[in-house]
Tab-separated table of C-alpha atoms and ligand atoms in Angstrom:
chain	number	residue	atom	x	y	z
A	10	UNK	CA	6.238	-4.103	34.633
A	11	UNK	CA	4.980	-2.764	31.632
A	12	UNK	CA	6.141	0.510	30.127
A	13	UNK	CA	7.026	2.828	27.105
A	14	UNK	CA	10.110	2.478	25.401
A	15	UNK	CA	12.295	4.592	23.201
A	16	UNK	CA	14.175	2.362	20.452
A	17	UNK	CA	14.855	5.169	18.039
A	18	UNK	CA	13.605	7.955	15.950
A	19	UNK	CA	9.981	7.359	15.534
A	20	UNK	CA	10.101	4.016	17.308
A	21	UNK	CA	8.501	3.488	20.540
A	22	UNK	CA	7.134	0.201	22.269
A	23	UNK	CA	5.670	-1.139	25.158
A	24	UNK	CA	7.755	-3.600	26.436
A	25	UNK	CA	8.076	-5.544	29.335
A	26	UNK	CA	11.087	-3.673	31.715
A	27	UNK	CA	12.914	-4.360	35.495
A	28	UNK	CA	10.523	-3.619	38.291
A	29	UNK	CA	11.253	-0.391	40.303
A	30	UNK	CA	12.681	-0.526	44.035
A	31	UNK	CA	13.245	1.988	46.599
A	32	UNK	CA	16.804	3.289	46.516
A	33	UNK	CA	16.891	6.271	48.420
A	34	UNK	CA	15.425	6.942	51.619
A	35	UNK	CA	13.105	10.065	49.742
A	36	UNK	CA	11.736	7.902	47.267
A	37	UNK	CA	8.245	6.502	47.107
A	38	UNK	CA	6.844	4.161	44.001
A	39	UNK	CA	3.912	5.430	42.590
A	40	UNK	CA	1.634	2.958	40.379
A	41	UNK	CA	0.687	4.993	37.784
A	42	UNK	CA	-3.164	5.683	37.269
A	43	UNK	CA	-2.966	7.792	34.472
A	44	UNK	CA	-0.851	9.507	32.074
A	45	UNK	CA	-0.111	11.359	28.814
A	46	UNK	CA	1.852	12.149	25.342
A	47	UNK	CA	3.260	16.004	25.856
A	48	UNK	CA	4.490	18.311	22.893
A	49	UNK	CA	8.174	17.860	24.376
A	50	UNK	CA	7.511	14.070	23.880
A	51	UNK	CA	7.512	14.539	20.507
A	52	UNK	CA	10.971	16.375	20.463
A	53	UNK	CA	12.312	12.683	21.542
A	54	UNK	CA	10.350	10.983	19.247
A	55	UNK	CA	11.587	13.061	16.551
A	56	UNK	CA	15.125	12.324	17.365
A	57	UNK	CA	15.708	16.040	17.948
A	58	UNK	CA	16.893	15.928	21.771
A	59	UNK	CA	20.085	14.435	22.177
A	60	UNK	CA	20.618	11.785	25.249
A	61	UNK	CA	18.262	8.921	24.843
A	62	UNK	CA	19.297	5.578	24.688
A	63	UNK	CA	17.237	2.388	23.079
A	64	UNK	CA	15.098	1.039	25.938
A	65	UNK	CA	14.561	4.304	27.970
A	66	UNK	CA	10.959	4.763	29.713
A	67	UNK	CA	9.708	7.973	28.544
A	68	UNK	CA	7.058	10.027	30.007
A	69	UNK	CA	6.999	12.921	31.865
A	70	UNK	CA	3.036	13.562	33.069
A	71	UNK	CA	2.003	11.152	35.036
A	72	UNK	CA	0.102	10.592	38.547
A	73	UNK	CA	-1.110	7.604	40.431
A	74	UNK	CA	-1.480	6.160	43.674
A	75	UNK	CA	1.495	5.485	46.025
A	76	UNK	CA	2.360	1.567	46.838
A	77	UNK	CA	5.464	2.403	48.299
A	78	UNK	CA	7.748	4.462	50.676
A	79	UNK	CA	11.435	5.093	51.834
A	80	UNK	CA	11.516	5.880	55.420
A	81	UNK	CA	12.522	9.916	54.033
A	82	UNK	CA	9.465	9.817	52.111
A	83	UNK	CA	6.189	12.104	53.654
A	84	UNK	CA	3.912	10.288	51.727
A	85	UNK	CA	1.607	7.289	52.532
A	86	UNK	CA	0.824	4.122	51.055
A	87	UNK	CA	-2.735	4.519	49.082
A	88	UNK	CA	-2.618	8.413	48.616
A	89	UNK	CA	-3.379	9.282	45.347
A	90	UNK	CA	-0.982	12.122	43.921
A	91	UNK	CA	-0.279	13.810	40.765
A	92	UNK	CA	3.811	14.125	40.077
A	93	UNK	CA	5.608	17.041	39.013
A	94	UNK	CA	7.848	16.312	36.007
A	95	UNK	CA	10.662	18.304	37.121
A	96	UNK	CA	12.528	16.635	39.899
A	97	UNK	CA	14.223	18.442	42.824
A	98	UNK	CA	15.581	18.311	46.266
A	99	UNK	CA	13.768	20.971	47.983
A	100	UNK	CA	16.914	22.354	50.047
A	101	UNK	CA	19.241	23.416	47.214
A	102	UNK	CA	19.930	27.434	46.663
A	103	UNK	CA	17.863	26.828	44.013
A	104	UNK	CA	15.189	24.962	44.702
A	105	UNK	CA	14.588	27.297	48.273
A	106	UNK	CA	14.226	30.365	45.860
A	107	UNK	CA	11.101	28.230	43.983
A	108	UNK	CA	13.548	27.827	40.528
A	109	UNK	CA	13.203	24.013	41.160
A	110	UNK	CA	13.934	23.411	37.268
A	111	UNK	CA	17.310	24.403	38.402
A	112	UNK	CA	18.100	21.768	40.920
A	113	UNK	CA	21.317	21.538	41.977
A	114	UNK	CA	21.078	17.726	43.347
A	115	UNK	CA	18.781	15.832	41.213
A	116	UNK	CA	20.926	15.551	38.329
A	117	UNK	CA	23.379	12.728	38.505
A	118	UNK	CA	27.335	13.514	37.777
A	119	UNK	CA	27.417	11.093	34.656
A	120	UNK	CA	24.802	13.436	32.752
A	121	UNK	CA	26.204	17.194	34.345
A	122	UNK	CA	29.164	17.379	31.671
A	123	UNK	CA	26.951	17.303	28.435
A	124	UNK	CA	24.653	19.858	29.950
A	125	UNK	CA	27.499	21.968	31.354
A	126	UNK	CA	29.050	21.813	27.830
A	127	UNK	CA	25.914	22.921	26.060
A	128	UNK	CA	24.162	25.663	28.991
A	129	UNK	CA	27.472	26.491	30.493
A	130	UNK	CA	25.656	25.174	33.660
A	131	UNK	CA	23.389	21.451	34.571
A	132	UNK	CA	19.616	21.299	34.621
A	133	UNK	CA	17.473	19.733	37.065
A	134	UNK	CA	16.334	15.844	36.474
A	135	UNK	CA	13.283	15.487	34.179
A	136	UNK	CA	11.398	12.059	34.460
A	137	UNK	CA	11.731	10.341	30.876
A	138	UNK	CA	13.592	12.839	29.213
A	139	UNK	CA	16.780	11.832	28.069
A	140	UNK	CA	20.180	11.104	30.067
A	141	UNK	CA	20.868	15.316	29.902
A	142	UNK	CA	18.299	15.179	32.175
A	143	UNK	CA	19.494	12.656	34.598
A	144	UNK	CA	18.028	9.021	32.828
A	145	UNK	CA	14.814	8.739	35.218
A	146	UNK	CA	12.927	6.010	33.519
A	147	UNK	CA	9.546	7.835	33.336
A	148	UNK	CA	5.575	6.868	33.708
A	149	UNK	CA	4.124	5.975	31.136
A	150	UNK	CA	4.532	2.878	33.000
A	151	UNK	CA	2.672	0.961	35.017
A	152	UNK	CA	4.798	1.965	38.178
A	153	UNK	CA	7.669	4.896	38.484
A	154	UNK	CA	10.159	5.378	41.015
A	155	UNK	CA	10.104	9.094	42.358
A	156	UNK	CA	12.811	10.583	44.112
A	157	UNK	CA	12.275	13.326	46.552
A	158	UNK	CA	8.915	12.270	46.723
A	159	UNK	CA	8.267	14.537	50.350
A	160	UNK	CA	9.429	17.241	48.159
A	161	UNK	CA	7.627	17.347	44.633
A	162	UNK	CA	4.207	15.085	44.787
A	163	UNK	CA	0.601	16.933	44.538
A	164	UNK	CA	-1.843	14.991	47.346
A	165	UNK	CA	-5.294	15.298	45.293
A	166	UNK	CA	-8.468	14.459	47.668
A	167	UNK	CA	-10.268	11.224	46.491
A	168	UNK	CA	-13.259	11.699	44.367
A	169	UNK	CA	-11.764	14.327	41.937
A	170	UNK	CA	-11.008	12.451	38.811
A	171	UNK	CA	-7.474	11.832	37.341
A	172	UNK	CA	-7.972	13.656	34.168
A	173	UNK	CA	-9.006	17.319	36.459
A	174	UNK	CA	-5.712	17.269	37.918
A	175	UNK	CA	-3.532	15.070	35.765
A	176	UNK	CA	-2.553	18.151	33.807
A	177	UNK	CA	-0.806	19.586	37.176
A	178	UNK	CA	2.093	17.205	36.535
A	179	UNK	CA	2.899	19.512	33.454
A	180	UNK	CA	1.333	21.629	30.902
A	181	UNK	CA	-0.933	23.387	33.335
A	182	UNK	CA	1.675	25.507	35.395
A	183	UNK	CA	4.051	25.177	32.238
A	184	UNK	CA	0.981	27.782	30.407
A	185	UNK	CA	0.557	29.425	33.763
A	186	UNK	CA	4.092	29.773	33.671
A	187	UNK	CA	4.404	31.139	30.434
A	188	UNK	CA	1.816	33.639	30.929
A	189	UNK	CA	3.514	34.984	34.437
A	190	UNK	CA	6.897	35.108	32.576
A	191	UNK	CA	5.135	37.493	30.183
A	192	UNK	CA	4.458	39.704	32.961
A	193	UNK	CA	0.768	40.336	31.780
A	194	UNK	CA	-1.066	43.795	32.838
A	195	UNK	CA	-4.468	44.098	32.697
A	196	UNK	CA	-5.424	45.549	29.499
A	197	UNK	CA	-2.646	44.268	27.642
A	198	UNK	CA	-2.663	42.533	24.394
A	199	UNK	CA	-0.966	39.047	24.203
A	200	UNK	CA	0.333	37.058	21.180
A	201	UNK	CA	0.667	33.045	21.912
A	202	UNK	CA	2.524	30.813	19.215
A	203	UNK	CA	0.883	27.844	19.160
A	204	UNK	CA	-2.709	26.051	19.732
A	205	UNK	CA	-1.135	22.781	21.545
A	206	UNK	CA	-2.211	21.614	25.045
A	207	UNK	CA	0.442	23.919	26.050
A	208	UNK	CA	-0.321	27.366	24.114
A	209	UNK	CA	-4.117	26.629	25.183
A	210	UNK	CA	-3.334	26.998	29.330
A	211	UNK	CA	-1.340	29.490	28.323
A	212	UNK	CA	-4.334	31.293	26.480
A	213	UNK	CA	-6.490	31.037	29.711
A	214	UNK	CA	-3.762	31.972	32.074
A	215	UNK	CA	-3.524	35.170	30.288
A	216	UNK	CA	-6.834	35.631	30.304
A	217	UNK	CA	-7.373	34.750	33.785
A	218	UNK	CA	-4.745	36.986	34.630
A	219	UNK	CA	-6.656	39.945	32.944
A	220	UNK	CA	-5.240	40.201	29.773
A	221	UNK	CA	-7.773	42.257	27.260
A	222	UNK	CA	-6.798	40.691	24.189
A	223	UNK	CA	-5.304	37.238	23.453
A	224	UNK	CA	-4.256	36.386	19.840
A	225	UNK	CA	-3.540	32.980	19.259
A	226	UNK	CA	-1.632	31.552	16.153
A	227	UNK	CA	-1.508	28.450	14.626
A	228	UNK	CA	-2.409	26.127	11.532
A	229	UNK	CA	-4.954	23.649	12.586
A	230	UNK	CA	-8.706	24.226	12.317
A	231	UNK	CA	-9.502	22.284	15.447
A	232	UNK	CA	-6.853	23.724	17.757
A	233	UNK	CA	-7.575	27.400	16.849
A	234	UNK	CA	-11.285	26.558	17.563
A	235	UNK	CA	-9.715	25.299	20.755
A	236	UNK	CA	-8.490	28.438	21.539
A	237	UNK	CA	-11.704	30.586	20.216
A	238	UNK	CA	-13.569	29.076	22.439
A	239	UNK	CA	-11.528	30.118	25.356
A	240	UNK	CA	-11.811	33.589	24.167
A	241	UNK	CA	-9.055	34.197	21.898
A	242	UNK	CA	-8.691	35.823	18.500
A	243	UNK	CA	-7.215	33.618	16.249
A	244	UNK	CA	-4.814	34.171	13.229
A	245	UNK	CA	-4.554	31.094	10.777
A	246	UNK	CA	-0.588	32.102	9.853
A	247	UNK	CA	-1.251	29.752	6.450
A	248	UNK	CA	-3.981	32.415	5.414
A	249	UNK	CA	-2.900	35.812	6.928
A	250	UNK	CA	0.794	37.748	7.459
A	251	UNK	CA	0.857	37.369	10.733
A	252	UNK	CA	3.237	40.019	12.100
A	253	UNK	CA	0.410	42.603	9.649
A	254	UNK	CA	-2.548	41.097	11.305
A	255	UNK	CA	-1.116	41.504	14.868
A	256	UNK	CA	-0.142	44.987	13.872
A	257	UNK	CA	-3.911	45.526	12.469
A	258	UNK	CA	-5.187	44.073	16.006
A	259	UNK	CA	-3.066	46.181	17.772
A	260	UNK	CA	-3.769	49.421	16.678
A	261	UNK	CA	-0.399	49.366	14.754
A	262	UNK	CA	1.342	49.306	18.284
A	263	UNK	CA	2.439	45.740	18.401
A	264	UNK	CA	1.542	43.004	21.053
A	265	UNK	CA	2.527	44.093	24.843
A	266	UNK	CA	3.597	40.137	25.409
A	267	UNK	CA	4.257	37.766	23.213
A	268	UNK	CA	4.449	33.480	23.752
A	269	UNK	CA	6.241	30.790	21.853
A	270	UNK	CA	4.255	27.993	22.936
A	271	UNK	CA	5.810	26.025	19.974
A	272	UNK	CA	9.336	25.463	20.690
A	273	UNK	CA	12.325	23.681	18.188
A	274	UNK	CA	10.186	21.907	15.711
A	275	UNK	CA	8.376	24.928	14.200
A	276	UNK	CA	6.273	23.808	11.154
A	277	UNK	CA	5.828	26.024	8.114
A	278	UNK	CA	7.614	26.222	4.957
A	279	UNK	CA	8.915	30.097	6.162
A	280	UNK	CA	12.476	30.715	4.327
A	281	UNK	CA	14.723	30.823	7.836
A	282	UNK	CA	12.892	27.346	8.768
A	283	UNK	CA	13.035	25.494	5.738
A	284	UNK	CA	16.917	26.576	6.360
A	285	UNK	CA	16.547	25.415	9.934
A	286	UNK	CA	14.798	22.093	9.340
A	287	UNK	CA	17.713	20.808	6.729
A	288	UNK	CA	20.254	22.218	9.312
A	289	UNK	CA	18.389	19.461	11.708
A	290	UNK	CA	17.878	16.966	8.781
A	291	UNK	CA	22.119	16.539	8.699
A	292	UNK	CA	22.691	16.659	12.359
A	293	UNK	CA	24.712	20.082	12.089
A	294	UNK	CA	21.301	21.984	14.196
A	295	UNK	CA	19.033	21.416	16.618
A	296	UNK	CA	16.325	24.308	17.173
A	297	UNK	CA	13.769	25.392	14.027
A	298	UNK	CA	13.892	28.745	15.826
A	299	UNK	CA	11.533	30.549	13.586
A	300	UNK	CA	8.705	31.042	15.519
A	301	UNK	CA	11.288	32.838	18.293
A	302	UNK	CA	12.425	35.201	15.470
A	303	UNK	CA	8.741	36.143	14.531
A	304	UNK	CA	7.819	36.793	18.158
A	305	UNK	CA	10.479	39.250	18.694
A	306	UNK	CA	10.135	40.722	15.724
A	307	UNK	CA	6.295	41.449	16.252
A	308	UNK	CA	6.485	42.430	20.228
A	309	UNK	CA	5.973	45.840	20.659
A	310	UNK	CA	9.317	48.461	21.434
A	311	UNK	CA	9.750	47.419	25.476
A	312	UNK	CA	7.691	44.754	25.536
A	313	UNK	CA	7.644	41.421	27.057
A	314	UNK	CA	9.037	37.857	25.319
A	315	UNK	CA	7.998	34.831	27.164
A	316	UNK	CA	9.498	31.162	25.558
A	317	UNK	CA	8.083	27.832	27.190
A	318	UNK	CA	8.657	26.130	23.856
A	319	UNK	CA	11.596	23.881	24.399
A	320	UNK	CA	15.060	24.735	22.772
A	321	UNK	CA	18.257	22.485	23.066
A	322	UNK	CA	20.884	24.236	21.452
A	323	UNK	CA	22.529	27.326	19.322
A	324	UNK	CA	19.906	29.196	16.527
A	325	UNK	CA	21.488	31.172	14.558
A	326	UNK	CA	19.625	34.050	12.849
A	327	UNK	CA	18.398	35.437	15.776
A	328	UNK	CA	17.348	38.976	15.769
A	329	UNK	CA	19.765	40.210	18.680
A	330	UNK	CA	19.375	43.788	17.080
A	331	UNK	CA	14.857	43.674	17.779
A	332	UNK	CA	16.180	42.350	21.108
A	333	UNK	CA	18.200	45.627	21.710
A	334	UNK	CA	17.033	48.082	19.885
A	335	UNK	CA	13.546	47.753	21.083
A	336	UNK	CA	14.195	47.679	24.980
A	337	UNK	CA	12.755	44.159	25.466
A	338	UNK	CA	12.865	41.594	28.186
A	339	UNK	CA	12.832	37.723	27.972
A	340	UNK	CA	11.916	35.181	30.129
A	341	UNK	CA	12.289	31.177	29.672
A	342	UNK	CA	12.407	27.771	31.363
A	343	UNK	CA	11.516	24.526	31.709
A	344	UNK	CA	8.477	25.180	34.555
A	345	UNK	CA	9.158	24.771	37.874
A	346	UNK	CA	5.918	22.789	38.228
A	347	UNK	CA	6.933	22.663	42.053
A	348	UNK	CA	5.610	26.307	42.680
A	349	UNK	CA	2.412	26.725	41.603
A	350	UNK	CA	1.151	22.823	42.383
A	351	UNK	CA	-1.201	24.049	45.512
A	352	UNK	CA	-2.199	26.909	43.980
A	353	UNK	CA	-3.737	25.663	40.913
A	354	UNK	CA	-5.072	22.501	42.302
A	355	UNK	CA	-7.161	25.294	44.564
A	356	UNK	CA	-8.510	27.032	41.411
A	357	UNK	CA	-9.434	23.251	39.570
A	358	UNK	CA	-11.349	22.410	43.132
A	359	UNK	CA	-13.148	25.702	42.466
A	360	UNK	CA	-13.948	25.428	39.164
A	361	UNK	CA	-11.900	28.560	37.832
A	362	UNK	CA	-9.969	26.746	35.643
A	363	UNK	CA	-11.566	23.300	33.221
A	364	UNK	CA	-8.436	21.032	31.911
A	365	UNK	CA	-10.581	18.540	30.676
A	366	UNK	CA	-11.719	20.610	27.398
A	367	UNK	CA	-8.301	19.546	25.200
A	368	UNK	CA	-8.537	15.590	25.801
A	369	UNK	CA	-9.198	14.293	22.351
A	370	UNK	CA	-7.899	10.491	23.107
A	371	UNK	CA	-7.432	8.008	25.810
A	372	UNK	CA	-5.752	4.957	25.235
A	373	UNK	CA	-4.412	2.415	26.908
A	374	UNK	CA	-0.906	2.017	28.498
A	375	UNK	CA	-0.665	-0.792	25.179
A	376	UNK	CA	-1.659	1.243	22.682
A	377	UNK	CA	0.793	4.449	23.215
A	378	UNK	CA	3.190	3.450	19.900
A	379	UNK	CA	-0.760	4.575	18.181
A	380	UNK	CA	-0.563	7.757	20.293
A	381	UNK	CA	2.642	9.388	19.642
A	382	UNK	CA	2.035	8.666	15.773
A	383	UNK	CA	-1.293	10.058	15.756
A	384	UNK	CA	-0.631	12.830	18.731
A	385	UNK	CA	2.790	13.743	15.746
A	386	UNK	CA	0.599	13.160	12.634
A	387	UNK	CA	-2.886	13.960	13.148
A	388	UNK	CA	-2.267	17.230	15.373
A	389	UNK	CA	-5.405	18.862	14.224
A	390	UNK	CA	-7.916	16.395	15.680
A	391	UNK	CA	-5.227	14.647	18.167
A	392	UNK	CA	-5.158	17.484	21.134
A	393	UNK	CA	-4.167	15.542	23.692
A	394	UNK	CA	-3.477	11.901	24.368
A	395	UNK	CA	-4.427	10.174	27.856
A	396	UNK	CA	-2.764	6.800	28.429
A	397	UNK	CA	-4.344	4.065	30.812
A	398	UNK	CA	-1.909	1.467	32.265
A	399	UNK	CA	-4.574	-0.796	33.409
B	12	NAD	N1	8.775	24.873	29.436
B	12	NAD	C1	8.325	23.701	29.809
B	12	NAD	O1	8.518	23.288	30.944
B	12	NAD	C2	7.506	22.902	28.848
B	12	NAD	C3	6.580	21.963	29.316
B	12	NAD	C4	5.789	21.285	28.380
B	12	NAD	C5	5.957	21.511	27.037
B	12	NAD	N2	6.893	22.415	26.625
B	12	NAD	C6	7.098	22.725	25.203
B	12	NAD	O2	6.036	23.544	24.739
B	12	NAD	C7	5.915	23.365	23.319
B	12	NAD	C8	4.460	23.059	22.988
B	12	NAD	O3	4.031	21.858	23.613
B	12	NAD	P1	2.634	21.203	23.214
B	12	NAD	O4	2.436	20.019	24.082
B	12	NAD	O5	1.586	22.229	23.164
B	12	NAD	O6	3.038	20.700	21.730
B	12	NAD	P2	2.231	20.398	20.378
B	12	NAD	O7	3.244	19.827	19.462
B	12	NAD	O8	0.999	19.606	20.665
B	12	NAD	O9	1.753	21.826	19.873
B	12	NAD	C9	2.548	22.697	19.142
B	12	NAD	C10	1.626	23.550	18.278
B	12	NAD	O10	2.416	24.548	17.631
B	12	NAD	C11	1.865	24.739	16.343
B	12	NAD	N3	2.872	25.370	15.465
B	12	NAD	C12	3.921	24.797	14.845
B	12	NAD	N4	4.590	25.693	14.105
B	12	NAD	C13	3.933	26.871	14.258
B	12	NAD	C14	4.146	28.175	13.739
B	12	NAD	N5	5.153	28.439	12.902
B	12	NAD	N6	3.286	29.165	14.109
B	12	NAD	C15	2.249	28.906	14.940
B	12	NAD	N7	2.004	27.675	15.467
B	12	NAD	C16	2.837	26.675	15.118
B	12	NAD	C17	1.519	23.333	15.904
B	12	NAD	O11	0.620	23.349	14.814
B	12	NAD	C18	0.923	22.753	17.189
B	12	NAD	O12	-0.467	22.942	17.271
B	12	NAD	C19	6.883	22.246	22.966
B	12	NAD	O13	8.104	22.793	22.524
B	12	NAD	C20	7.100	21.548	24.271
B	12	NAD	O14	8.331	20.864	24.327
B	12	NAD	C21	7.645	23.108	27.509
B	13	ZN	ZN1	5.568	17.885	29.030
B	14	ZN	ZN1	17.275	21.438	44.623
């Protein structure tokens, strides 16, 4: 089969790969439909996540239709569904408590030590996401193998098209996610880090779940438009201090929640990240934390911290004492895309919530290596990149 491989830093290519079997009773193969280039993509790409080896399939949002089944497997031959990217058994103490980015079982033995040694404890399996997470070749592929398939898979009625419910594999709950981990009021104002596919569901999340004011921050024309017309305010941090303008928009108070939809490759030529980003450049860091500093910094005395943006490692700088002093509570995670599947499929079906509006791109399956430079290097008018296998 055909499928996306990682060969290095900023080297990907389709190449031809092994075809997938079933291995475990629970697995089904999916033949993937449709697909796409994610923010935490471009963490691999960038050589900043450590784990990948030349030749891994990478991608992590995928759905398609199923071809085949392990007799464990509740799924059936032609159903078309949309996969989560987090992979998890179901039954673990974990996973029965909904924190299925915490699987217990999903994770294979050979991977646990690096993430024990770096989280004190191991992560779930990702699909395409580096052997910390397991090694699951991913889809951006014309087929993927997906374990626990009775467990994670999203059955989507025929006749809705792949690109409404696509975004269910990932960045959809990931922004609901974001915005429930910030705990959002009605009435309250919310600050979100970051106009990517990501920081925009999180934008309408917050605002679907009655926030009065969202304030969204980033650098790139397009994507704060992006995000004005979903009813933000907008702060362009090249052209304004931010933590003064959210103080000015806040009545002086501060946000009540604030988002880093951004995550360890912060851009900006801020003191702390220009420090951060040569700390990466020699290998001796991996997070450009500086968007995590701001946030806590500009969050209001007891107020809420919310992180979604991906971090690997150990940032230094970190203001413990804003943390402390000011009362505040943080929440973070990879999303545990497992518990809010049904529930935001309902609200696409109804029409509450459009995912269509950030698809700048679709390519096909061939043509990803032009996708993941353009999605990296053209951010402002590359939103989002849909990939085609056939
Ligand atoms: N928690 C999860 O399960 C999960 C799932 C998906 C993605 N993610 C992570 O979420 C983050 C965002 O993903 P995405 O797909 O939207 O990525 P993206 O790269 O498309 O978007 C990131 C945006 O942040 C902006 N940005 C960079 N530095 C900034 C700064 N200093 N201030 C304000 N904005 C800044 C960029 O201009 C860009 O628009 C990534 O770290 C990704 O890995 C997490
Ligand atoms: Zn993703
Ligand atoms: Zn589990």
């Amino acid at each position: 089969m055909r499928a996306l491989t990682w060969q290095g830093k900023h080297d990907v290519r389709v190449d031809t790969v092994p075809d997938h079997r079933i291995v475990n009773p629970r697995d089904a193969i999916i033949e993937v439909t449709a697909t796409a280039i994610c923010g935490s993509d471009l963490h691999l790409y960038d050589g900043v996540i450590p784990g990948l080896r030349p030749g891994d399939v990478l991608g992590h949002e995928f759905m398609g239709r199923v071809v085949e089944t392990g007799p464990g497997s509740t799924l059936k031959p032609g159903q078309r569904v949309v996969v989560p990217f987090t992979i998890s058994c179901g039954s673990c103490f974990f996973c029965a408590q909904g924190q299925f980015s915490a699987c217990d079982n999903s994770n294979p033995v050979e991977a646990q030590e690096a993430s024990e040694m770096l989280y004190g404890h191991a992560m779930s399996g990702l699909f395409g996401y580096s052997h910390l997470t397991g090694g699951y070749p991913g889809g951006q592929a014309e087929y993927v193998r997906v374990p626990f398939s009775d467990v994670g898979p999203i059955v989507v009625p025929d006749g809705v098209p792949d690109e409404q419910v696509l975004f269910l594999s990932d960045i959809l709950p990931t922004g609901w996610m974001a915005a429930e981990n910030a705990q959002i009021q009605p009435g309250d104002s919310v600050a979100v880090w970051g106009c990517g596919p990501v920081g925009l569901f999180t934008v309408q999340s917050a605002l679907l779940m009655g926030a009065e004011q969202v304030i969204a921050i980033d650098h790139h024309p397009n994507r704060l438009r992006l995000a004005r017309d979903l009813g933000a305010r907008v702060i362009d941090y090249r052209h304004s201090h931010v933590l003064e303008a959210l103080l000015e928009m806040t009545g002086g108070i501060g946000p009540d929640a604030v988002i880093d939809a951004v995550g360890m490759e912060s851009h900006g030529f801020a003191p702390d990240n220009l420090l951060d980003t040569a700390k990466q450049k020699v290998g001796i860091g991996v997070d450009r934390a500086h968007v995590l500093r701001m946030a806590l910094l500009a969050v209001r005395k007891g107020g809420r911290v919310s992180v979604p943006g991906v971090y690997g490692g150990f940032a230094d700088k970190f203001p413990l004492g804003a943390l402390m002093e000011k009362g505040l509570q943080i929440r973070a995670g990879q999303t545990h895309v497992q518990k809010y599947g049904q529930d935001l499929l309902q609200r696409i079906l109804e029409g509450q919530i459009d995912t269509t509006f950030l698809i700048s791109h679709r390519l096909s399956l061939e043509d990803a290596a032009t996708g993941y430079r353009n999605f990296r290097d053209n951010q402002d008018e590359w939103t989002k990149v849909v990939l085609k296998p056939r």
